[in-house]
Amino acid sequence: MLSGAAGASGTIVSVTETTKGGEDAGAAMASGSAQKLAEEVKASDKANAGDKKSHEYDNRVDRAVVFNSWVKSTALFSLRMVAIFILIGALAYLVGKFWAGILPIVLALIVCTVLEPVTSFLRKHGLPGALSALMSMLLALAVLVFFVSMILPDIITNSRVLAIQAGQGLQSLALWLQNQDSLPFSVDAEQINEVVQDSITWVQNRAGAIAGGIFSGISTATSMMITFVVVVVLTFFFLNDGPKFLPWVRSATGGRAGLHATELLTRIWNTLCGYIRAQAVVSFIDAVCIGVGLWAVGVPMAFTLAVITFMAGFIPLVGAIVAGALAVIIALVSLGFTEALIVLGIVIAVQQLEGNVLSPLLQSRAMNLHPVVVLVSVTVGGGLFGLVGAFLAVPAAATVAVIFRYMQDMLQLHAGEVSADDLEFATDVGKALAEAEEQESAAQRDELIDNHVWKAPSIDDEPDAPAPSPGSTLVRQWNKVAARRRSDKAMDKTADTTEDKTASAKTGGDGANGSNGSARKTRRFELAFGTSKGGGEDMS
């Protein structure tokens, strides 16, 4: 029996050893197979390394999707531009239609930019608003009367002398032409008399047209007088009720629009005041330089010509040319050809100083406009509305520039590119409004980032994911990204509403939520690029 038991035990041991040996052999075979499989995969990866390298950044989509997005963007942009041009054309048509009523308002506003500092000074010293406006206007009228009284007698006195000198100058020119043998053509007295008679005949034949022009000039003068009276009345009311205008705008528009209007209109007003004052400085320097030059040469009516130069300086480009030409003609008639050339040189030098140094420097600083914009606006305004258009072109361009810059500031503020402290404001209302909108826009930007399908996800410090597999489509990718974001947003809201946890549970929950948030960010990154960290996941 013992031998039988021993035999059985030996059999069991033998079977056990055999089993262990089989297991070891199987494990060895499995290990060898796994190693062999890994080597085959490695060899395959090495063999296909060139293909993978060529598709390292491959995220190809159907070109029809890209072309369709381009067509949509181009169509929307074109429609917007057409709408903008239609609006500009309609506005220009209305301005031209009602120009007779708009011009006095614009001129009154320009006069107010000069008189407003005086009115504000008087109002601060205790005078009523109406009395302050009236006194400032009377002061301006007194200055105007003073200059007119200074130049009018000079014009009356010298006009007769200039007429006689002009006749003598023509006779001298005729004699000079007759005595010049070196000219390629001969001129005698009969030819000169013939030219004079032809000129007289031309004037007589066009007497009707000249008379019509005179009546037209009288009508124009009457219209100018009416416009002058309207400008005076409007100037008084603007100066008197100016401080009430912005509060009225806020109450009329209401809410946030009124606050924006207050800031924008204040910026426009400051820009217009800066332009008028800068132009006054430039015109004054021109008048002083040209007046001193004319006085040094001995040209009559030097003070009168200086005043005309100052007044003409408010019409860019054209006014300076007309005033300079008038000075040269008077020098030619009164003194002679040499003195006229000297005056011409003085005028050209002063105009070069104005055009290349003073105007670009002062006006560009006052209005923050490039000199090219100033030149183009004057050219366009003069071509459309004549001298008045040339005078008002630069303020109009400055107004448009102020509106554009304000819209750009608000756009950058809402986009999060700048803060309210980075911007400059003309009023405290505008500053407070920008700070409030900065806080509101932060929440709006978060919502846009969560809901906007085409917004790239935040990667933070996540490592770069493997290259996406080719063949996926952009639409399917971003649809899955949007669905995943909506799911994650719902999960975040559910987690935020849980408030019945203990302090220790909250700590653990915060860690778990942070872990889940990191995992969700990683998952968004993977979905956005069609991959997972474990390998290339096909999003198609």
Coordinates of C-alpha atoms in Angstrom, one line a residue:
M1 CA 0.0 0.0 0.0
L2 CA 2.9 2.3 0.8
S3 CA 4.5 1.5 -2.5
G4 CA 1.3 2.3 -4.2
A5 CA 1.0 5.6 -2.4
A6 CA 4.5 6.4 -3.3
G7 CA 3.9 5.6 -6.9
A8 CA 0.9 7.7 -7.0
S9 CA 2.8 10.6 -5.4
G10 CA 5.6 10.2 -7.9
T11 CA 3.0 10.3 -10.7
I12 CA 1.5 13.5 -9.3
V13 CA 4.9 15.1 -9.0
S14 CA 5.8 14.1 -12.5
V15 CA 2.5 15.4 -13.8
T16 CA 3.1 18.7 -11.9
E17 CA 6.5 19.1 -13.2
T18 CA 5.3 18.3 -16.7
T19 CA 2.6 20.9 -16.3
K20 CA 5.1 23.5 -15.1
G21 CA 7.3 22.7 -17.9
G22 CA 4.5 23.2 -20.4
E23 CA 3.6 26.5 -18.9
D24 CA 7.1 27.7 -19.1
A25 CA 7.4 26.6 -22.7
G26 CA 4.1 28.3 -23.5
A27 CA 5.2 31.5 -21.8
A28 CA 8.4 31.4 -23.7
M29 CA 6.6 30.9 -26.9
A30 CA 4.2 33.7 -26.2
S31 CA 7.1 36.0 -25.2
G32 CA 8.9 35.1 -28.4
S33 CA 5.8 35.8 -30.5
A34 CA 5.2 39.2 -28.8
Q35 CA 8.8 40.1 -29.3
K36 CA 8.6 39.0 -32.9
L37 CA 5.4 41.0 -33.5
A38 CA 7.0 44.1 -31.9
E39 CA 10.0 43.7 -34.2
E40 CA 7.7 43.3 -37.2
V41 CA 5.7 46.5 -36.2
K42 CA 9.0 48.4 -35.7
A43 CA 10.3 47.3 -39.1
S44 CA 7.0 48.2 -40.7
D45 CA 7.1 51.7 -39.0
K46 CA 10.7 52.1 -40.1
A47 CA 9.8 51.1 -43.7
N48 CA 6.8 53.6 -43.7
A49 CA 8.7 56.4 -42.0
G50 CA 8.9 58.3 -45.3
D51 CA 5.1 58.2 -45.8
K52 CA 4.5 59.3 -42.2
K53 CA 7.0 62.1 -42.5
S54 CA 5.3 63.3 -45.6
H55 CA 1.9 63.4 -43.8
E56 CA 3.3 64.8 -40.5
Y57 CA 1.0 67.9 -40.8
D58 CA -1.5 66.4 -43.1
N59 CA -5.1 67.6 -42.3
R60 CA -6.5 67.4 -45.8
V61 CA -10.1 68.2 -46.5
D62 CA -12.3 68.3 -49.5
R63 CA -11.3 71.3 -51.5
A64 CA -15.0 72.0 -52.2
V65 CA -15.5 72.8 -48.5
V66 CA -12.6 75.3 -48.6
F67 CA -13.8 76.9 -51.8
N68 CA -17.4 77.1 -50.5
S69 CA -16.2 78.9 -47.4
W70 CA -14.3 81.4 -49.6
V71 CA -17.2 82.0 -51.8
K72 CA -19.5 82.6 -48.8
S73 CA -17.0 85.1 -47.2
T74 CA -16.5 86.9 -50.5
A75 CA -20.3 87.2 -51.1
L76 CA -21.0 88.5 -47.6
F77 CA -18.1 91.0 -47.9
S78 CA -19.3 92.2 -51.3
L79 CA -22.9 92.6 -50.0
R80 CA -21.7 94.7 -47.1
M81 CA -19.5 96.9 -49.3
V82 CA -22.4 97.4 -51.7
A83 CA -24.7 98.4 -48.8
I84 CA -22.0 100.8 -47.4
F85 CA -21.5 102.5 -50.8
I86 CA -25.3 102.8 -51.3
L87 CA -25.5 104.5 -47.9
I88 CA -22.7 106.8 -48.7
G89 CA -24.3 107.7 -52.0
A90 CA -27.6 108.4 -50.4
L91 CA -26.0 110.5 -47.7
A92 CA -24.1 112.5 -50.4
Y93 CA -27.3 113.0 -52.4
L94 CA -29.1 114.3 -49.3
V95 CA -26.3 116.6 -48.4
G96 CA -26.3 118.1 -51.9
K97 CA -30.1 118.4 -51.9
F98 CA -30.2 120.3 -48.6
W99 CA -26.8 122.0 -48.8
A100 CA -28.3 125.5 -48.6
G101 CA -29.7 124.6 -45.1
I102 CA -26.7 122.5 -44.0
L103 CA -24.1 125.2 -44.8
P104 CA -25.2 127.8 -42.2
I105 CA -25.2 125.1 -39.5
V106 CA -21.7 124.0 -40.4
L107 CA -20.4 127.5 -40.6
A108 CA -22.0 128.4 -37.2
L109 CA -20.3 125.3 -35.6
I110 CA -16.9 126.4 -37.0
V111 CA -17.4 129.9 -35.7
C112 CA -18.3 128.4 -32.3
T113 CA -15.0 126.5 -32.2
V114 CA -13.3 130.0 -32.1
L115 CA -15.7 131.7 -29.7
E116 CA -16.4 128.8 -27.3
P117 CA -13.3 129.4 -25.2
V118 CA -14.2 133.0 -24.7
T119 CA -17.8 132.1 -23.8
S120 CA -16.7 129.5 -21.3
F121 CA -14.3 131.9 -19.7
L122 CA -17.0 134.5 -19.2
R123 CA -19.4 131.9 -18.0
K124 CA -16.9 130.6 -15.4
H125 CA -16.6 134.2 -14.1
G126 CA -20.3 134.4 -13.2
L127 CA -21.9 135.9 -16.4
P128 CA -25.1 134.2 -17.6
G129 CA -24.9 132.0 -20.6
A130 CA -26.8 134.4 -23.0
L131 CA -24.8 137.4 -21.9
S132 CA -21.5 135.4 -22.3
A133 CA -22.5 134.3 -25.8
L134 CA -23.5 137.9 -26.8
M135 CA -20.3 139.4 -25.4
S136 CA -18.1 136.9 -27.2
M137 CA -19.9 137.6 -30.5
L138 CA -19.6 141.4 -30.0
L139 CA -15.9 141.0 -29.3
A140 CA -15.5 139.0 -32.5
L141 CA -17.5 141.6 -34.4
A142 CA -15.3 144.4 -32.9
V143 CA -12.1 142.6 -34.1
L144 CA -13.7 142.2 -37.6
V145 CA -14.7 145.8 -37.8
F146 CA -11.2 146.9 -36.7
F147 CA -9.5 145.0 -39.4
V148 CA -12.0 146.2 -42.0
S149 CA -11.5 149.8 -40.9
M150 CA -7.8 149.3 -41.3
I151 CA -7.7 147.8 -44.7
L152 CA -10.7 149.5 -46.4
P153 CA -9.2 153.0 -46.5
D154 CA -6.0 151.6 -47.7
I155 CA -7.8 149.8 -50.5
I156 CA -9.8 152.9 -51.5
T157 CA -6.7 155.1 -51.5
N158 CA -4.4 152.8 -53.3
S159 CA -6.9 151.5 -55.8
R160 CA -6.8 154.7 -57.8
V161 CA -3.1 154.9 -57.8
L162 CA -2.9 151.2 -58.8
A163 CA -5.3 151.8 -61.7
I164 CA -3.1 154.7 -63.0
Q165 CA 0.0 152.7 -62.5
A166 CA -1.6 149.7 -64.4
G167 CA -2.3 152.0 -67.3
Q168 CA 1.2 153.3 -67.3
G169 CA 2.5 149.8 -67.1
L170 CA 0.5 148.7 -70.1
Q171 CA 1.9 151.7 -72.1
S172 CA 5.4 150.8 -71.0
L173 CA 4.9 147.2 -72.0
A174 CA 3.7 148.4 -75.5
L175 CA 6.7 150.6 -75.9
W176 CA 9.0 147.9 -74.8
L177 CA 7.6 145.4 -77.3
Q178 CA 8.0 148.0 -80.1
N179 CA 11.6 148.6 -79.3
Q180 CA 12.7 145.0 -79.0
D181 CA 14.5 144.1 -82.2
S182 CA 15.7 140.8 -80.8
L183 CA 12.2 139.3 -80.7
P184 CA 11.4 136.7 -83.3
F185 CA 8.4 138.7 -84.3
S186 CA 7.8 142.4 -85.0
V187 CA 5.2 144.5 -83.1
D188 CA 4.1 148.0 -84.1
A189 CA 1.6 150.6 -82.8
E190 CA -1.1 149.6 -85.3
Q191 CA -1.0 146.0 -84.1
I192 CA -1.3 147.0 -80.5
N193 CA -4.2 149.3 -81.2
E194 CA -5.9 146.5 -83.1
V195 CA -5.6 144.2 -80.1
V196 CA -7.1 146.9 -77.9
Q197 CA -10.0 147.5 -80.3
D198 CA -10.6 143.8 -80.5
S199 CA -10.8 143.6 -76.8
I200 CA -13.3 146.4 -76.6
T201 CA -15.4 144.8 -79.3
W202 CA -15.3 141.5 -77.4
V203 CA -16.5 143.2 -74.3
Q204 CA -19.3 145.0 -76.1
N205 CA -20.6 141.9 -77.8
R206 CA -20.8 140.1 -74.5
A207 CA -22.4 143.0 -72.6
G208 CA -25.6 140.9 -72.1
A209 CA -23.6 138.0 -70.6
I210 CA -21.7 140.4 -68.4
A211 CA -24.9 142.1 -67.2
G212 CA -26.4 138.7 -66.5
G213 CA -23.2 137.9 -64.5
I214 CA -23.7 141.1 -62.6
F215 CA -27.3 140.3 -61.7
S216 CA -26.2 136.8 -60.8
G217 CA -23.5 138.3 -58.6
I218 CA -26.1 140.5 -56.9
S219 CA -28.3 137.5 -56.3
T220 CA -25.3 135.6 -54.9
A221 CA -24.4 138.6 -52.6
T222 CA -28.0 138.6 -51.3
S223 CA -27.9 134.9 -50.6
M224 CA -24.6 135.4 -48.8
M225 CA -26.1 138.1 -46.6
I226 CA -29.0 135.8 -45.7
T227 CA -26.6 133.1 -44.9
F228 CA -24.5 135.5 -42.8
V229 CA -27.6 136.5 -40.7
V230 CA -28.6 132.8 -40.2
V231 CA -25.0 131.9 -39.2
V232 CA -25.0 134.8 -36.6
V233 CA -28.3 133.6 -35.1
L234 CA -27.3 130.0 -35.0
T235 CA -23.9 130.9 -33.5
F236 CA -25.7 132.7 -30.6
F237 CA -27.9 129.7 -29.8
F238 CA -25.1 127.2 -30.1
L239 CA -22.9 129.2 -27.7
N240 CA -25.8 129.8 -25.3
D241 CA -27.3 126.3 -25.3
G242 CA -24.1 124.4 -26.0
P243 CA -23.7 122.9 -22.5
K244 CA -27.2 121.6 -22.7
F245 CA -26.7 119.8 -25.9
L246 CA -24.9 116.6 -24.7
P247 CA -27.4 116.0 -21.8
W248 CA -30.2 116.4 -24.4
V249 CA -28.6 113.9 -26.6
R250 CA -28.3 111.4 -23.7
S251 CA -31.9 111.9 -22.8
A252 CA -33.1 111.7 -26.4
T253 CA -31.2 108.6 -27.4
G254 CA -31.3 107.0 -23.9
G255 CA -29.4 104.3 -22.3
R256 CA -26.0 103.2 -23.5
A257 CA -26.4 104.8 -27.0
G258 CA -26.6 108.2 -25.3
L259 CA -23.3 107.6 -23.4
H260 CA -21.6 106.5 -26.6
A261 CA -22.9 109.6 -28.4
T262 CA -21.6 111.8 -25.6
E263 CA -18.1 110.4 -25.9
L264 CA -18.1 110.4 -29.7
L265 CA -19.5 114.0 -30.1
T266 CA -17.0 115.3 -27.6
R267 CA -14.1 113.7 -29.6
I268 CA -15.4 115.2 -32.8
W269 CA -15.8 118.7 -31.2
N270 CA -12.2 118.6 -29.8
T271 CA -10.9 117.5 -33.2
L272 CA -12.7 120.4 -35.0
C273 CA -11.4 122.9 -32.4
G274 CA -7.9 121.6 -32.8
Y275 CA -8.1 122.0 -36.6
I276 CA -9.4 125.5 -36.6
R277 CA -6.8 126.6 -34.1
A278 CA -4.0 124.9 -36.0
Q279 CA -5.1 126.5 -39.2
A280 CA -5.3 129.9 -37.5
V281 CA -1.7 129.5 -36.3
V282 CA -0.5 128.5 -39.8
S283 CA -2.4 131.4 -41.5
F284 CA -1.1 133.9 -38.9
I285 CA 2.5 132.8 -39.6
D286 CA 2.0 133.0 -43.4
A287 CA 0.5 136.5 -43.0
V288 CA 3.3 137.8 -40.8
C289 CA 6.0 136.4 -43.1
I290 CA 4.5 137.7 -46.3
G291 CA 3.5 141.0 -44.8
V292 CA 7.0 141.6 -43.5
G293 CA 8.5 140.6 -46.9
L294 CA 6.1 143.0 -48.8
W295 CA 6.9 145.8 -46.4
A296 CA 10.6 145.3 -46.9
V297 CA 10.3 145.3 -50.7
G298 CA 8.1 148.4 -50.5
V299 CA 4.9 147.0 -52.0
P300 CA 1.9 149.2 -51.2
M301 CA -1.0 147.8 -49.2
A302 CA 1.3 145.4 -47.3
F303 CA -0.9 145.3 -44.2
T304 CA -4.0 144.7 -46.4
L305 CA -2.3 141.9 -48.3
A306 CA -1.2 140.4 -45.0
V307 CA -4.8 140.4 -43.7
I308 CA -6.1 138.9 -47.0
T309 CA -3.4 136.2 -46.7
F310 CA -4.6 135.3 -43.2
M311 CA -8.2 135.1 -44.2
A312 CA -7.4 133.1 -47.4
G313 CA -5.3 130.7 -45.4
F314 CA -8.5 129.0 -44.0
I315 CA -9.1 127.7 -47.6
P316 CA -6.4 125.1 -48.0
L317 CA -4.2 125.3 -51.1
V318 CA -6.5 127.6 -53.1
G319 CA -6.5 130.5 -50.7
A320 CA -2.7 130.7 -50.4
I321 CA -2.3 130.7 -54.2
V322 CA -4.9 133.4 -54.7
A323 CA -3.4 135.6 -52.0
G324 CA 0.1 135.1 -53.3
A325 CA -0.9 135.9 -56.9
L326 CA -2.6 139.1 -55.8
A327 CA 0.6 140.2 -54.0
V328 CA 2.7 139.5 -57.1
I329 CA 0.3 141.4 -59.4
I330 CA 0.3 144.5 -57.1
A331 CA 4.1 144.4 -56.9
L332 CA 4.3 144.2 -60.7
V333 CA 2.0 147.1 -61.3
S334 CA 3.3 149.4 -58.6
L335 CA 7.1 148.7 -58.6
G336 CA 8.1 146.7 -61.6
F337 CA 9.2 143.3 -62.9
T338 CA 12.2 142.9 -60.6
E339 CA 10.3 143.6 -57.4
A340 CA 7.5 141.3 -58.6
L341 CA 10.0 138.5 -59.0
I342 CA 11.3 139.1 -55.5
V343 CA 7.7 139.0 -54.1
L344 CA 7.1 135.8 -56.0
G345 CA 10.2 134.3 -54.4
I346 CA 9.0 135.3 -51.0
V347 CA 5.5 133.9 -51.5
I348 CA 6.9 130.6 -52.9
A349 CA 9.3 130.3 -49.9
V350 CA 6.5 130.9 -47.4
Q351 CA 4.2 128.5 -49.1
Q352 CA 6.9 125.8 -49.2
L353 CA 7.4 126.3 -45.4
E354 CA 3.6 126.0 -44.9
G355 CA 3.0 123.0 -47.1
N356 CA 6.0 121.0 -46.1
V357 CA 6.5 121.9 -42.4
L358 CA 3.7 123.8 -40.7
S359 CA 0.5 122.3 -42.1
P360 CA 1.5 118.6 -42.0
L361 CA 3.0 119.1 -38.5
L362 CA 0.3 121.1 -36.8
Q363 CA -2.8 119.7 -38.7
S364 CA -1.7 116.1 -38.5
R365 CA -1.1 116.5 -34.7
A366 CA -4.4 118.3 -34.2
M367 CA -6.4 115.9 -36.2
N368 CA -4.1 112.8 -36.2
L369 CA -4.5 112.7 -40.0
H370 CA -1.8 111.8 -42.5
P371 CA -0.8 114.7 -44.8
V372 CA -1.9 112.6 -47.8
V373 CA -5.4 112.3 -46.4
V374 CA -5.5 116.1 -45.9
L375 CA -4.5 116.6 -49.5
V376 CA -6.9 114.1 -51.0
S377 CA -9.8 115.4 -48.9
V378 CA -9.2 119.0 -50.0
T379 CA -9.0 117.9 -53.7
V380 CA -12.2 115.9 -53.5
G381 CA -14.1 118.5 -51.5
G382 CA -13.0 121.3 -53.9
G383 CA -14.0 119.3 -56.9
L384 CA -17.5 118.5 -55.5
F385 CA -18.5 121.7 -53.7
G386 CA -16.0 124.4 -54.9
L387 CA -14.2 126.7 -52.4
V388 CA -16.6 125.9 -49.6
G389 CA -16.0 122.2 -50.1
A390 CA -12.3 122.8 -50.0
F391 CA -12.7 124.7 -46.8
L392 CA -14.9 122.1 -45.2
A393 CA -13.1 119.0 -46.6
V394 CA -10.5 118.6 -43.9
P395 CA -12.9 119.0 -41.0
A396 CA -15.2 116.4 -42.6
A397 CA -12.3 114.0 -43.1
A398 CA -11.3 114.5 -39.5
T399 CA -14.9 113.8 -38.3
V400 CA -15.0 110.5 -40.3
A401 CA -11.6 109.6 -38.9
V402 CA -12.8 110.2 -35.3
I403 CA -15.8 108.0 -35.9
F404 CA -13.7 105.2 -37.4
R405 CA -11.2 105.3 -34.5
Y406 CA -13.9 105.2 -31.9
M407 CA -15.4 102.2 -33.5
Q408 CA -12.0 100.6 -33.7
D409 CA -11.4 101.3 -30.0
M410 CA -14.7 99.7 -29.0
L411 CA -14.0 96.7 -31.2
Q412 CA -10.6 96.1 -29.7
L413 CA -12.1 96.5 -26.2
H414 CA -14.8 93.9 -26.8
A415 CA -12.3 91.5 -28.5
G416 CA -10.1 91.6 -25.4
E417 CA -7.1 93.0 -27.3
V418 CA -6.9 96.1 -25.0
S419 CA -8.3 97.2 -21.7
A420 CA -10.1 100.4 -20.8
D421 CA -7.0 101.7 -19.2
D422 CA -5.1 101.4 -22.5
L423 CA -7.5 103.8 -24.3
E424 CA -7.8 107.6 -24.1
F425 CA -11.3 109.1 -23.5
A426 CA -12.5 112.6 -23.8
T427 CA -15.1 112.3 -21.1
D428 CA -15.5 110.6 -17.7
V429 CA -18.7 109.1 -19.0
G430 CA -16.9 107.4 -21.8
K431 CA -14.3 106.0 -19.4
A432 CA -16.9 104.6 -17.1
L433 CA -18.8 103.1 -20.0
A434 CA -15.7 101.4 -21.3
E435 CA -14.9 99.9 -17.9
A436 CA -18.4 98.5 -17.6
E437 CA -18.4 97.1 -21.2
E438 CA -15.0 95.6 -20.5
Q439 CA -16.4 93.5 -17.7
E440 CA -19.4 92.5 -19.8
S441 CA -17.4 91.6 -22.8
A442 CA -15.2 89.2 -20.8
A443 CA -18.3 87.0 -20.1
Q444 CA -19.4 87.4 -23.7
R445 CA -16.0 86.3 -25.0
D446 CA -16.2 83.2 -22.8
E447 CA -19.6 82.3 -24.2
L448 CA -18.3 82.9 -27.7
I449 CA -15.4 80.6 -27.1
D450 CA -17.6 77.9 -25.8
N451 CA -20.2 78.1 -28.5
H452 CA -18.2 79.2 -31.6
V453 CA -17.6 76.1 -33.7
W454 CA -14.6 77.5 -35.5
K455 CA -12.7 78.7 -32.4
A456 CA -9.5 76.7 -31.8
P457 CA -9.5 75.0 -28.4
S458 CA -7.2 76.1 -25.6
I459 CA -4.2 73.7 -25.5
D460 CA -2.7 75.2 -22.3
D461 CA 0.4 73.1 -21.4
E462 CA -0.8 69.9 -23.1
P463 CA 1.9 68.0 -25.2
D464 CA 1.6 67.9 -28.9
A465 CA -0.7 65.2 -30.2
P466 CA 0.3 62.8 -33.0
A467 CA -0.4 63.9 -36.5
P468 CA -4.0 63.4 -37.7
S469 CA -4.8 60.7 -40.1
P470 CA -5.5 61.8 -43.6
G471 CA -8.9 61.6 -45.3
S472 CA -11.0 63.3 -42.6
T473 CA -13.4 66.1 -43.5
L474 CA -13.4 69.5 -41.8
V475 CA -17.2 69.6 -41.3
R476 CA -17.3 66.2 -39.5
Q477 CA -14.4 67.1 -37.3
W478 CA -15.8 70.4 -36.1
N479 CA -19.3 68.9 -35.6
K480 CA -17.9 66.3 -33.3
V481 CA -15.9 69.1 -31.5
A482 CA -19.1 71.1 -31.0
A483 CA -21.0 68.1 -29.7
R484 CA -18.2 67.3 -27.3
R485 CA -18.1 70.8 -26.1
R486 CA -21.8 70.9 -25.4
S487 CA -21.5 67.7 -23.5
D488 CA -18.5 69.0 -21.5
K489 CA -20.4 72.3 -20.8
A490 CA -23.4 70.3 -19.4
M491 CA -21.0 68.3 -17.2
D492 CA -19.4 71.4 -15.9
K493 CA -22.8 72.9 -15.0
T494 CA -23.8 69.7 -13.2
A495 CA -20.6 69.7 -11.2
D496 CA -21.0 73.4 -10.3
T497 CA -24.5 72.9 -8.9
T498 CA -23.4 70.3 -6.3
E499 CA -23.3 72.1 -2.9
D500 CA -24.0 69.4 -0.3
K501 CA -20.4 68.1 0.1
T502 CA -18.3 68.3 3.2
A503 CA -15.0 70.2 3.3
S504 CA -12.9 67.1 2.8
A505 CA -15.2 65.9 0.0
K506 CA -15.0 69.3 -1.6
T507 CA -11.2 69.1 -1.6
G508 CA -11.3 65.7 -3.2
G509 CA -14.0 66.8 -5.6
D510 CA -12.0 69.8 -6.7
G511 CA -9.0 67.6 -7.4
A512 CA -11.3 65.3 -9.4
N513 CA -12.9 68.1 -11.2
G514 CA -9.5 69.6 -12.0
S515 CA -8.4 66.2 -13.3
N516 CA -11.6 65.8 -15.3
G517 CA -11.2 69.4 -16.7
S518 CA -7.6 68.6 -17.8
A519 CA -8.9 65.4 -19.4
R520 CA -11.7 67.3 -21.2
K521 CA -9.2 69.9 -22.5
T522 CA -7.0 67.1 -23.7
R523 CA -10.0 65.4 -25.3
R524 CA -11.0 68.7 -27.0
F525 CA -7.5 69.0 -28.4
E526 CA -7.6 65.5 -29.7
L527 CA -11.0 65.9 -31.3
A528 CA -10.0 69.2 -32.9
F529 CA -7.1 67.6 -34.7
G530 CA -8.7 64.2 -35.3
T531 CA -6.3 62.3 -33.1
S532 CA -6.0 60.7 -29.6
K533 CA -2.9 60.5 -27.5
G534 CA -2.9 56.8 -27.9
G535 CA -2.6 56.9 -31.7
G536 CA -4.1 58.4 -34.8
E537 CA -7.9 58.5 -34.5
D538 CA -9.7 58.9 -37.7
M539 CA -12.4 61.6 -37.4
S540 CA -14.1 60.6 -40.6

